[in-house]
mmCIF file of C-alpha atoms in Angstrom:
data_model
loop_
_atom_site.group_PDB
_atom_site.id
_atom_site.type_symbol
_atom_site.label_atom_id
_atom_site.label_comp_id
_atom_site.label_asym_id
_atom_site.label_seq_id
_atom_site.Cartn_x
_atom_site.Cartn_y
_atom_site.Cartn_z
ATOM 1 C CA THR B 1 5.557 22.257 -12.421
ATOM 2 C CA ARG B 2 3.500 23.029 -9.318
ATOM 3 C CA THR B 3 1.194 20.095 -10.021
ATOM 4 C CA ASN B 4 4.095 17.694 -10.522
ATOM 5 C CA ASP B 5 5.849 18.941 -7.368
ATOM 6 C CA GLU B 6 2.715 18.280 -5.314
ATOM 7 C CA ILE B 7 2.306 14.770 -6.764
ATOM 8 C CA ARG B 8 5.908 13.935 -5.899
ATOM 9 C CA LYS B 9 5.213 14.615 -2.210
ATOM 10 C CA ASP B 10 2.984 11.492 -2.263
ATOM 11 C CA THR B 11 0.552 12.517 0.458
ATOM 12 C CA TRP B 12 -3.216 12.681 0.437
ATOM 13 C CA ALA B 13 -3.059 16.430 1.087
ATOM 14 C CA SER B 14 -0.581 16.951 -1.762
ATOM 15 C CA TYR B 15 -2.802 14.963 -4.137
ATOM 16 C CA LYS B 16 -5.666 17.314 -3.277
ATOM 17 C CA ALA B 17 -3.392 20.322 -3.891
ATOM 18 C CA ALA B 18 -2.238 18.815 -7.206
ATOM 19 C CA THR B 19 -5.876 18.313 -8.205
ATOM 20 C CA ALA B 20 -6.620 21.994 -7.614
ATOM 21 C CA SER B 21 -3.513 23.017 -9.579
ATOM 22 C CA ALA B 22 -4.323 20.771 -12.555
ATOM 23 C CA GLU B 23 -7.914 22.000 -12.601
ATOM 24 C CA GLU B 24 -6.609 25.574 -12.810
ATOM 25 C CA ILE B 25 -4.716 24.526 -15.950
ATOM 26 C CA LEU B 26 -7.925 23.113 -17.448
ATOM 27 C CA ASP B 27 -9.737 26.369 -16.694
ATOM 28 C CA LEU B 28 -7.243 28.023 -19.053
ATOM 29 C CA ASP B 29 -6.931 25.158 -21.541
ATOM 30 C CA ALA B 30 -9.698 22.545 -21.347
ATOM 31 C CA ASP B 31 -7.874 20.152 -23.689
ATOM 32 C CA ASN B 32 -4.476 20.223 -21.980
ATOM 33 C CA TYR B 33 -3.585 16.537 -22.113
ATOM 34 C CA VAL B 34 -0.879 16.761 -19.426
ATOM 35 C CA ALA B 35 -3.360 18.191 -16.903
ATOM 36 C CA HIS B 36 -5.820 15.429 -17.788
ATOM 37 C CA ALA B 37 -3.010 12.861 -17.373
ATOM 38 C CA TYR B 38 -2.155 14.222 -13.922
ATOM 39 C CA LEU B 39 -5.809 14.159 -12.885
ATOM 40 C CA ALA B 40 -6.245 10.604 -14.177
ATOM 41 C CA PHE B 41 -3.183 9.560 -12.177
ATOM 42 C CA ILE B 42 -4.282 11.338 -8.969
ATOM 43 C CA ASN B 43 -7.881 10.139 -9.089
ATOM 44 C CA ALA B 44 -6.781 6.544 -9.757
ATOM 45 C CA LEU B 45 -4.641 6.617 -6.601
ATOM 46 C CA ARG B 46 -7.315 8.319 -4.522
ATOM 47 C CA TRP B 47 -9.757 5.653 -5.674
ATOM 48 C CA GLY B 48 -7.636 2.528 -5.311
ATOM 49 C CA GLU B 49 -4.811 3.370 -2.930
ATOM 50 C CA HIS B 50 -6.700 5.666 -0.562
ATOM 51 C CA GLY B 51 -10.070 3.918 -0.884
ATOM 52 C CA GLU B 52 -12.106 7.020 -1.754
ATOM 53 C CA GLY B 53 -14.859 5.333 -3.750
ATOM 54 C CA ASP B 54 -16.301 4.868 -7.200
ATOM 55 C CA ASP B 55 -16.687 8.576 -8.001
ATOM 56 C CA PHE B 56 -12.903 8.834 -8.135
ATOM 57 C CA ALA B 57 -12.796 5.776 -10.388
ATOM 58 C CA ARG B 58 -15.165 7.543 -12.794
ATOM 59 C CA ARG B 59 -13.061 10.718 -12.701
ATOM 60 C CA ALA B 60 -9.872 8.732 -13.336
ATOM 61 C CA ARG B 61 -11.382 7.027 -16.379
ATOM 62 C CA ASP B 62 -12.835 10.278 -17.757
ATOM 63 C CA HIS B 63 -9.542 12.179 -17.484
ATOM 64 C CA LEU B 64 -7.635 9.199 -18.873
ATOM 65 C CA GLU B 65 -9.864 9.169 -21.938
ATOM 66 C CA ARG B 66 -9.309 12.916 -22.449
ATOM 67 C CA ALA B 67 -5.538 12.537 -22.006
ATOM 68 C CA ARG B 68 -5.264 9.632 -24.434
ATOM 69 C CA ALA B 69 -7.338 11.470 -27.046
ATOM 70 C CA ALA B 70 -4.398 13.817 -27.660
ATOM 71 C CA GLY B 71 -2.347 10.898 -29.002
ATOM 72 C CA GLU B 72 0.708 11.986 -27.036
ATOM 73 C CA ASP B 73 3.162 9.785 -25.148
ATOM 74 C CA HIS B 74 3.396 10.723 -21.443
ATOM 75 C CA SER B 75 4.489 8.610 -18.473
ATOM 76 C CA ARG B 76 1.578 9.780 -16.293
ATOM 77 C CA ILE B 77 -0.895 8.594 -18.948
ATOM 78 C CA HIS B 78 0.623 5.108 -18.973
ATOM 79 C CA ALA B 79 0.886 4.990 -15.171
ATOM 80 C CA ALA B 80 -2.713 6.178 -14.749
ATOM 81 C CA GLU B 81 -3.968 3.578 -17.215
ATOM 82 C CA ALA B 82 -2.045 0.841 -15.402
ATOM 83 C CA TYR B 83 -3.423 1.866 -12.007
ATOM 84 C CA VAL B 84 -6.980 1.987 -13.405
ATOM 85 C CA LEU B 85 -6.549 -1.491 -14.881
ATOM 86 C CA HIS B 86 -5.113 -2.861 -11.639
ATOM 87 C CA PHE B 87 -7.775 -1.380 -9.402
ATOM 88 C CA SER B 88 -10.395 -2.711 -11.849
ATOM 89 C CA GLY B 89 -9.102 -6.248 -11.278
ATOM 90 C CA LYS B 90 -7.028 -6.447 -14.469
ATOM 91 C CA SER B 91 -3.549 -6.588 -12.962
ATOM 92 C CA ASP B 92 -2.127 -8.817 -15.721
ATOM 93 C CA GLN B 93 -3.126 -6.240 -18.336
ATOM 94 C CA ALA B 94 -1.654 -3.448 -16.211
ATOM 95 C CA GLU B 95 1.698 -5.220 -15.907
ATOM 96 C CA ALA B 96 1.777 -6.085 -19.620
ATOM 97 C CA LEU B 97 1.085 -2.455 -20.523
ATOM 98 C CA LEU B 98 3.889 -1.136 -18.321
ATOM 99 C CA GLU B 99 6.398 -3.768 -19.409
ATOM 100 C CA LYS B 100 5.728 -2.919 -23.076
ATOM 101 C CA VAL B 101 6.183 0.832 -22.517
ATOM 102 C CA LEU B 102 9.316 0.277 -20.425
ATOM 103 C CA GLU B 103 10.939 -1.564 -23.328
ATOM 104 C CA LYS B 104 11.097 1.798 -25.116
ATOM 105 C CA GLN B 105 11.485 4.338 -22.302
ATOM 106 C CA LYS B 106 12.935 4.203 -18.806
ATOM 107 C CA SER B 107 10.833 6.064 -16.288
ATOM 108 C CA GLY B 108 10.850 6.150 -12.506
ATOM 109 C CA VAL B 109 7.092 6.781 -12.508
ATOM 110 C CA LEU B 110 6.469 3.670 -14.627
ATOM 111 C CA PHE B 111 8.914 1.417 -12.754
ATOM 112 C CA THR B 112 7.242 2.546 -9.517
ATOM 113 C CA ALA B 113 3.772 1.753 -10.853
ATOM 114 C CA LEU B 114 4.930 -1.662 -12.066
ATOM 115 C CA GLY B 115 6.664 -2.469 -8.773
ATOM 116 C CA LEU B 116 3.671 -1.417 -6.679
ATOM 117 C CA ILE B 117 1.228 -3.409 -8.781
ATOM 118 C CA GLN B 118 3.487 -6.463 -8.560
ATOM 119 C CA MET B 119 3.744 -5.974 -4.803
ATOM 120 C CA TRP B 120 -0.016 -5.532 -4.381
ATOM 121 C CA THR B 121 -0.681 -8.713 -6.353
ATOM 122 C CA GLY B 122 1.849 -10.605 -4.217
ATOM 123 C CA ASP B 123 4.704 -11.032 -6.710
ATOM 124 C CA LEU B 124 7.265 -9.699 -4.246
ATOM 125 C CA ASP B 125 10.383 -10.898 -6.063
ATOM 126 C CA ALA B 126 9.413 -9.162 -9.316
ATOM 127 C CA ALA B 127 8.379 -6.082 -7.330
ATOM 128 C CA ALA B 128 11.839 -5.900 -5.778
ATOM 129 C CA ILE B 129 13.449 -5.754 -9.230
ATOM 130 C CA SER B 130 11.048 -3.084 -10.495
ATOM 131 C CA LEU B 131 11.297 -0.883 -7.408
ATOM 132 C CA ARG B 132 15.097 -1.065 -7.418
ATOM 133 C CA ARG B 133 14.975 0.184 -11.021
ATOM 134 C CA ALA B 134 12.609 2.939 -9.908
ATOM 135 C CA GLN B 135 15.080 3.949 -7.201
ATOM 136 C CA GLN B 136 17.878 4.140 -9.775
ATOM 137 C CA GLU B 137 15.757 6.517 -11.846
ATOM 138 C CA GLU B 138 14.470 8.547 -8.863
ATOM 139 C CA PRO B 139 16.792 8.044 -5.868
ATOM 140 C CA ASN B 140 15.123 10.770 -3.777
ATOM 141 C CA SER B 141 11.508 9.841 -4.429
ATOM 142 C CA VAL B 142 9.548 9.526 -1.188
ATOM 143 C CA ARG B 143 7.023 7.275 -2.932
ATOM 144 C CA VAL B 144 9.727 4.882 -4.138
ATOM 145 C CA LEU B 145 11.474 4.732 -0.751
ATOM 146 C CA ALA B 146 8.184 4.165 1.086
ATOM 147 C CA ALA B 147 7.270 1.453 -1.435
ATOM 148 C CA LEU B 148 10.615 -0.287 -0.835
ATOM 149 C CA GLY B 149 9.931 -0.085 2.890
ATOM 150 C CA GLU B 150 6.524 -1.691 2.405
ATOM 151 C CA LEU B 151 7.951 -4.340 0.088
ATOM 152 C CA ASN B 152 10.627 -5.377 2.563
ATOM 153 C CA ARG B 153 8.085 -5.374 5.391
ATOM 154 C CA ARG B 154 5.969 -7.823 3.387
ATOM 155 C CA ARG B 155 9.040 -9.949 2.652
ATOM 156 C CA GLY B 156 9.899 -10.152 6.340
ATOM 157 C CA MET B 157 13.129 -8.170 5.878
ATOM 158 C CA ASP B 158 12.505 -5.865 8.818
ATOM 159 C CA GLY B 159 15.946 -4.243 8.947
ATOM 160 C CA LYS B 160 15.839 -3.226 5.290
ATOM 161 C CA ALA B 161 12.255 -2.032 5.645
ATOM 162 C CA LEU B 162 13.198 0.261 8.531
ATOM 163 C CA THR B 163 16.116 1.655 6.539
ATOM 164 C CA PHE B 164 13.872 2.584 3.607
ATOM 165 C CA TYR B 165 11.148 4.058 5.815
ATOM 166 C CA ASP B 166 13.764 6.132 7.625
ATOM 167 C CA SER B 167 15.170 7.318 4.285
ATOM 168 C CA ALA B 168 11.687 8.446 3.199
ATOM 169 C CA LEU B 169 11.147 10.205 6.530
ATOM 170 C CA ARG B 170 14.448 12.076 6.220
ATOM 171 C CA ILE B 171 13.029 13.646 3.051
ATOM 172 C CA ASP B 172 9.572 14.253 4.555
ATOM 173 C CA GLY B 173 9.230 13.683 8.285
ATOM 174 C CA GLU B 174 5.434 13.838 8.018
ATOM 175 C CA HIS B 175 4.990 11.276 5.220
ATOM 176 C CA ALA B 176 2.024 9.383 6.654
ATOM 177 C CA GLY B 177 2.613 6.218 4.619
ATOM 178 C CA SER B 178 6.143 5.835 5.963
ATOM 179 C CA LEU B 179 5.186 6.727 9.538
ATOM 180 C CA LEU B 180 2.401 4.139 9.529
ATOM 181 C CA GLY B 181 4.503 1.558 7.708
ATOM 182 C CA LYS B 182 7.268 1.864 10.284
ATOM 183 C CA ALA B 183 4.821 1.640 13.198
ATOM 184 C CA LEU B 184 3.039 -1.397 11.758
ATOM 185 C CA LEU B 185 6.374 -3.081 11.029
ATOM 186 C CA ILE B 186 7.280 -2.815 14.706
ATOM 187 C CA LEU B 187 3.848 -3.924 15.922
ATOM 188 C CA ASP B 188 3.715 -6.870 13.513
ATOM 189 C CA ALA B 189 7.128 -8.174 14.604
ATOM 190 C CA ASN B 190 7.530 -11.348 16.610
ATOM 191 C CA GLU B 191 8.001 -10.263 20.227
ATOM 192 C CA ALA B 192 9.657 -13.597 21.067
ATOM 193 C CA GLU B 193 12.644 -12.680 18.864
ATOM 194 C CA LEU B 194 13.387 -9.491 20.831
ATOM 195 C CA SER B 195 14.776 -8.773 24.276
ATOM 196 C CA ARG B 196 12.331 -7.101 26.663
ATOM 197 C CA ALA B 197 14.303 -3.858 26.567
ATOM 198 C CA ASP B 198 14.378 -3.810 22.739
ATOM 199 C CA HIS B 199 10.680 -4.629 22.574
ATOM 200 C CA GLU B 200 9.747 -1.785 24.927
ATOM 201 C CA ARG B 201 12.023 0.640 23.073
ATOM 202 C CA LEU B 202 10.470 -0.266 19.720
ATOM 203 C CA LEU B 203 6.922 -0.009 21.100
ATOM 204 C CA GLY B 204 7.764 3.499 22.290
ATOM 205 C CA GLU B 205 9.072 4.336 18.824
ATOM 206 C CA ALA B 206 5.903 2.949 17.201
ATOM 207 C CA GLU B 207 3.782 5.028 19.558
ATOM 208 C CA GLY B 208 5.687 8.118 18.453
ATOM 209 C CA GLN B 209 5.009 7.389 14.774
ATOM 210 C CA ILE B 210 1.296 6.823 15.409
ATOM 211 C CA ASP B 211 0.984 9.975 17.520
ATOM 212 C CA LYS B 212 2.624 11.981 14.752
ATOM 213 C CA VAL B 213 0.112 10.749 12.157
ATOM 214 C CA LEU B 214 -2.879 11.350 14.428
ATOM 215 C CA SER B 215 -1.643 14.850 15.284
ATOM 216 C CA LEU B 216 -1.333 15.945 11.638
ATOM 217 C CA PRO B 217 -3.720 18.790 10.701
ATOM 218 C CA GLU B 218 -7.250 17.835 9.716
ATOM 219 C CA GLY B 219 -7.500 17.067 6.009
ATOM 220 C CA THR B 220 -3.886 15.891 5.808
ATOM 221 C CA ILE B 221 -4.532 12.137 5.793
ATOM 222 C CA SER B 222 -7.159 10.036 4.039
ATOM 223 C CA ALA B 223 -9.849 8.001 5.774
ATOM 224 C CA ARG B 224 -7.862 4.858 4.937
ATOM 225 C CA GLN B 225 -4.748 6.262 6.596
ATOM 226 C CA LEU B 226 -6.812 7.285 9.625
ATOM 227 C CA ALA B 227 -8.147 3.714 9.818
ATOM 228 C CA LEU B 228 -4.587 2.368 9.618
ATOM 229 C CA ALA B 229 -3.477 4.754 12.365
ATOM 230 C CA LYS B 230 -6.344 3.631 14.604
ATOM 231 C CA PHE B 231 -5.556 0.006 13.802
ATOM 232 C CA ALA B 232 -1.881 0.565 14.646
ATOM 233 C CA ARG B 233 -2.869 2.215 17.920
ATOM 234 C CA SER B 234 -5.120 -0.760 18.725
ATOM 235 C CA GLN B 235 -2.252 -3.195 18.148
ATOM 236 C CA LEU B 236 -0.093 -1.117 20.483
ATOM 237 C CA LEU B 237 -2.806 -1.394 23.136
ATOM 238 C CA PHE B 238 -2.966 -5.170 22.667
ATOM 239 C CA ALA B 239 0.827 -5.373 22.950
ATOM 240 C CA THR B 240 0.786 -3.473 26.249
ATOM 241 C CA GLY B 241 -2.003 -5.505 27.827
ATOM 242 C CA ARG B 242 -4.896 -3.060 27.321
ATOM 243 C CA ARG B 243 -6.961 -5.560 25.376
ATOM 244 C CA GLU B 244 -10.448 -4.142 25.947
ATOM 245 C CA GLU B 245 -9.436 -0.680 24.757
ATOM 246 C CA GLY B 246 -7.491 -2.251 21.881
ATOM 247 C CA ALA B 247 -10.508 -4.272 20.741
ATOM 248 C CA ARG B 248 -12.700 -1.159 20.731
ATOM 249 C CA LEU B 249 -10.217 0.857 18.670
ATOM 250 C CA GLU B 250 -9.594 -2.056 16.320
ATOM 251 C CA GLU B 251 -13.328 -2.220 15.628
ATOM 252 C CA GLU B 252 -13.284 1.516 14.855
ATOM 253 C CA ALA B 253 -10.551 0.889 12.271
ATOM 254 C CA PHE B 254 -12.568 -1.875 10.611
ATOM 255 C CA THR B 255 -15.662 0.343 10.568
ATOM 256 C CA LEU B 256 -13.715 3.185 8.934
ATOM 257 C CA ASP B 257 -12.233 0.951 6.226
ATOM 258 C CA PRO B 258 -14.100 -2.375 6.066
ATOM 259 C CA ALA B 259 -12.715 -3.304 2.645
ATOM 260 C CA ASN B 260 -9.020 -3.075 3.569
ATOM 261 C CA PRO B 261 -7.508 -6.576 3.324
ATOM 262 C CA ASP B 262 -4.203 -5.508 4.903
ATOM 263 C CA ILE B 263 -5.644 -4.792 8.337
ATOM 264 C CA ARG B 264 -7.579 -8.058 8.129
ATOM 265 C CA LEU B 265 -4.298 -9.867 7.419
ATOM 266 C CA MET B 266 -2.442 -8.120 10.234
ATOM 267 C CA ARG B 267 -5.177 -8.985 12.709
ATOM 268 C CA GLY B 268 -4.880 -12.576 11.513
ATOM 269 C CA ARG B 269 -1.141 -12.506 12.177
ATOM 270 C CA ARG B 270 -1.771 -11.181 15.687
ATOM 271 C CA HIS B 271 -4.252 -13.990 16.311
ATOM 272 C CA LEU B 272 -1.609 -16.444 15.116
ATOM 273 C CA ARG B 273 1.025 -15.018 17.503
ATOM 274 C CA GLU B 274 -1.507 -15.326 20.318
ATOM 275 C CA GLY B 275 -2.248 -18.963 19.440
ATOM 276 C CA ARG B 276 -5.814 -18.255 18.270
ATOM 277 C CA ILE B 277 -5.365 -20.354 15.159
ATOM 278 C CA ASP B 278 -8.972 -20.592 13.978
ATOM 279 C CA ASP B 279 -9.413 -16.822 14.255
ATOM 280 C CA ALA B 280 -6.160 -16.324 12.338
ATOM 281 C CA VAL B 281 -7.271 -18.638 9.532
ATOM 282 C CA ALA B 282 -10.670 -16.911 9.312
ATOM 283 C CA ASP B 283 -9.117 -13.446 9.060
ATOM 284 C CA ILE B 284 -6.547 -14.440 6.443
ATOM 285 C CA ARG B 285 -9.204 -16.204 4.363
ATOM 286 C CA ALA B 286 -11.306 -13.027 4.586
ATOM 287 C CA ALA B 287 -8.313 -11.017 3.345
ATOM 288 C CA ILE B 288 -7.961 -13.387 0.384
ATOM 289 C CA ASP B 289 -11.652 -13.008 -0.422
ATOM 290 C CA MET B 290 -11.133 -9.224 -0.572
ATOM 291 C CA ASP B 291 -7.890 -9.292 -2.570
ATOM 292 C CA GLU B 292 -6.317 -12.515 -3.777
ATOM 293 C CA ARG B 293 -2.532 -12.234 -3.389
ATOM 294 C CA ALA B 294 0.206 -14.840 -3.437
ATOM 295 C CA SER B 295 1.644 -13.466 -0.174
ATOM 296 C CA PHE B 296 -1.734 -13.932 1.559
ATOM 297 C CA TYR B 297 -1.662 -17.622 0.697
ATOM 298 C CA VAL B 298 1.783 -17.876 2.268
ATOM 299 C CA ASP B 299 0.341 -16.478 5.500
ATOM 300 C CA LEU B 300 -2.662 -18.787 5.242
ATOM 301 C CA SER B 301 -0.437 -21.844 4.854
ATOM 302 C CA ARG B 302 1.553 -20.828 7.953
ATOM 303 C CA ALA B 303 -1.637 -20.455 9.963
ATOM 304 C CA LEU B 304 -2.983 -23.789 8.740
ATOM 305 C CA LEU B 305 0.284 -25.541 9.577
ATOM 306 C CA ALA B 306 -0.061 -24.241 13.135
ATOM 307 C CA ARG B 307 -3.450 -25.956 13.404
ATOM 308 C CA ARG B 308 -3.434 -29.566 14.570
ATOM 309 C CA GLY B 309 -3.930 -31.743 11.502
ATOM 310 C CA GLY B 310 -3.815 -28.702 9.247
ATOM 311 C CA ALA B 311 -0.991 -29.820 6.932
ATOM 312 C CA GLY B 312 -3.422 -31.177 4.344
ATOM 313 C CA GLU B 313 -5.352 -27.911 4.336
ATOM 314 C CA ALA B 314 -2.097 -25.989 3.975
ATOM 315 C CA VAL B 315 -1.105 -28.055 0.937
ATOM 316 C CA ALA B 316 -4.566 -27.559 -0.593
ATOM 317 C CA ALA B 317 -4.298 -23.782 -0.067
ATOM 318 C CA LEU B 318 -0.884 -23.697 -1.720
ATOM 319 C CA LYS B 319 -2.139 -25.748 -4.669
ATOM 320 C CA THR B 320 -4.957 -23.260 -5.128
ATOM 321 C CA ALA B 321 -2.414 -20.445 -4.946
ATOM 322 C CA LEU B 322 -0.209 -22.109 -7.572
ATOM 323 C CA GLN B 323 -3.137 -22.317 -9.973
ATOM 324 C CA THR B 324 -3.671 -18.576 -9.547
ATOM 325 C CA PHE B 325 0.005 -17.557 -9.342
ATOM 326 C CA PRO B 326 1.897 -20.201 -11.348
ATOM 327 C CA ASP B 327 5.082 -18.116 -11.524
ATOM 328 C CA SER B 328 5.336 -17.292 -7.834
ATOM 329 C CA GLY B 329 8.640 -18.416 -6.397
ATOM 330 C CA ARG B 330 7.380 -17.933 -2.840
ATOM 331 C CA ILE B 331 4.431 -20.287 -3.368
#
């Protein structure tokens, strides 16, 4: 129970606490398949979602093998296997696995895993269906609410995204993923669509979210979340005219987490808002090279269309995207 309660908090610190709790179970019963399932699940997320490296991938696979050896049916086993497949570049297999299991059992954990994997691969419409099902199963899950916030942020539905982030933060006011998601949503918005007063108010709110993340006790957030917080702070500096300081902090974020395609994409969007079209195209292409997603191609096509004579390139990019994501309604 303690392990499951920690996992449900959906923070890097709680995943570490859940790891310690599950390992205590294995000290008493080395073949406890549920403990192995929890550890496979946690290590898969620390590897792929928090960017903690290949050692966590190995641990996830080892615990998954031990959990599956028991021959029991457990939602954390299926979710862990799906995350391992996805983070290994086998997203189609991960989705097929979850869809097959969900035909027989309804589980918030599995709907959440399916929705997140669909979102990460860029199938935002399918992700919306899966995450709504997850919310029906687990209406007070911080992870589900934060995921719905992220999904709506990616879909450009800013109002809905803020509502879901706020709902997650009412349950846990220090949930780093929701704090950062809300801040980045504000900073990634189009300033031209806001009044000056609204823009300044929202920038102040974003600053508050970032400050809260950066003031959390040491060991509370992952290196990836620290990089995102630094990146968010850099975007705030750019937005308030402190470009030199912003550029320095932005470089720190890239140094901390060089393989994160999301910050590459967001920098590309900022370049696009600033009219630096070639820089925007370069950043978005770099994001695609790191992680090919349908939604990234949508951003690339927008950037290419902003370039003089870029319509042909935009069409070519979308054709490439359609070959990779033939069922994507957005493409």
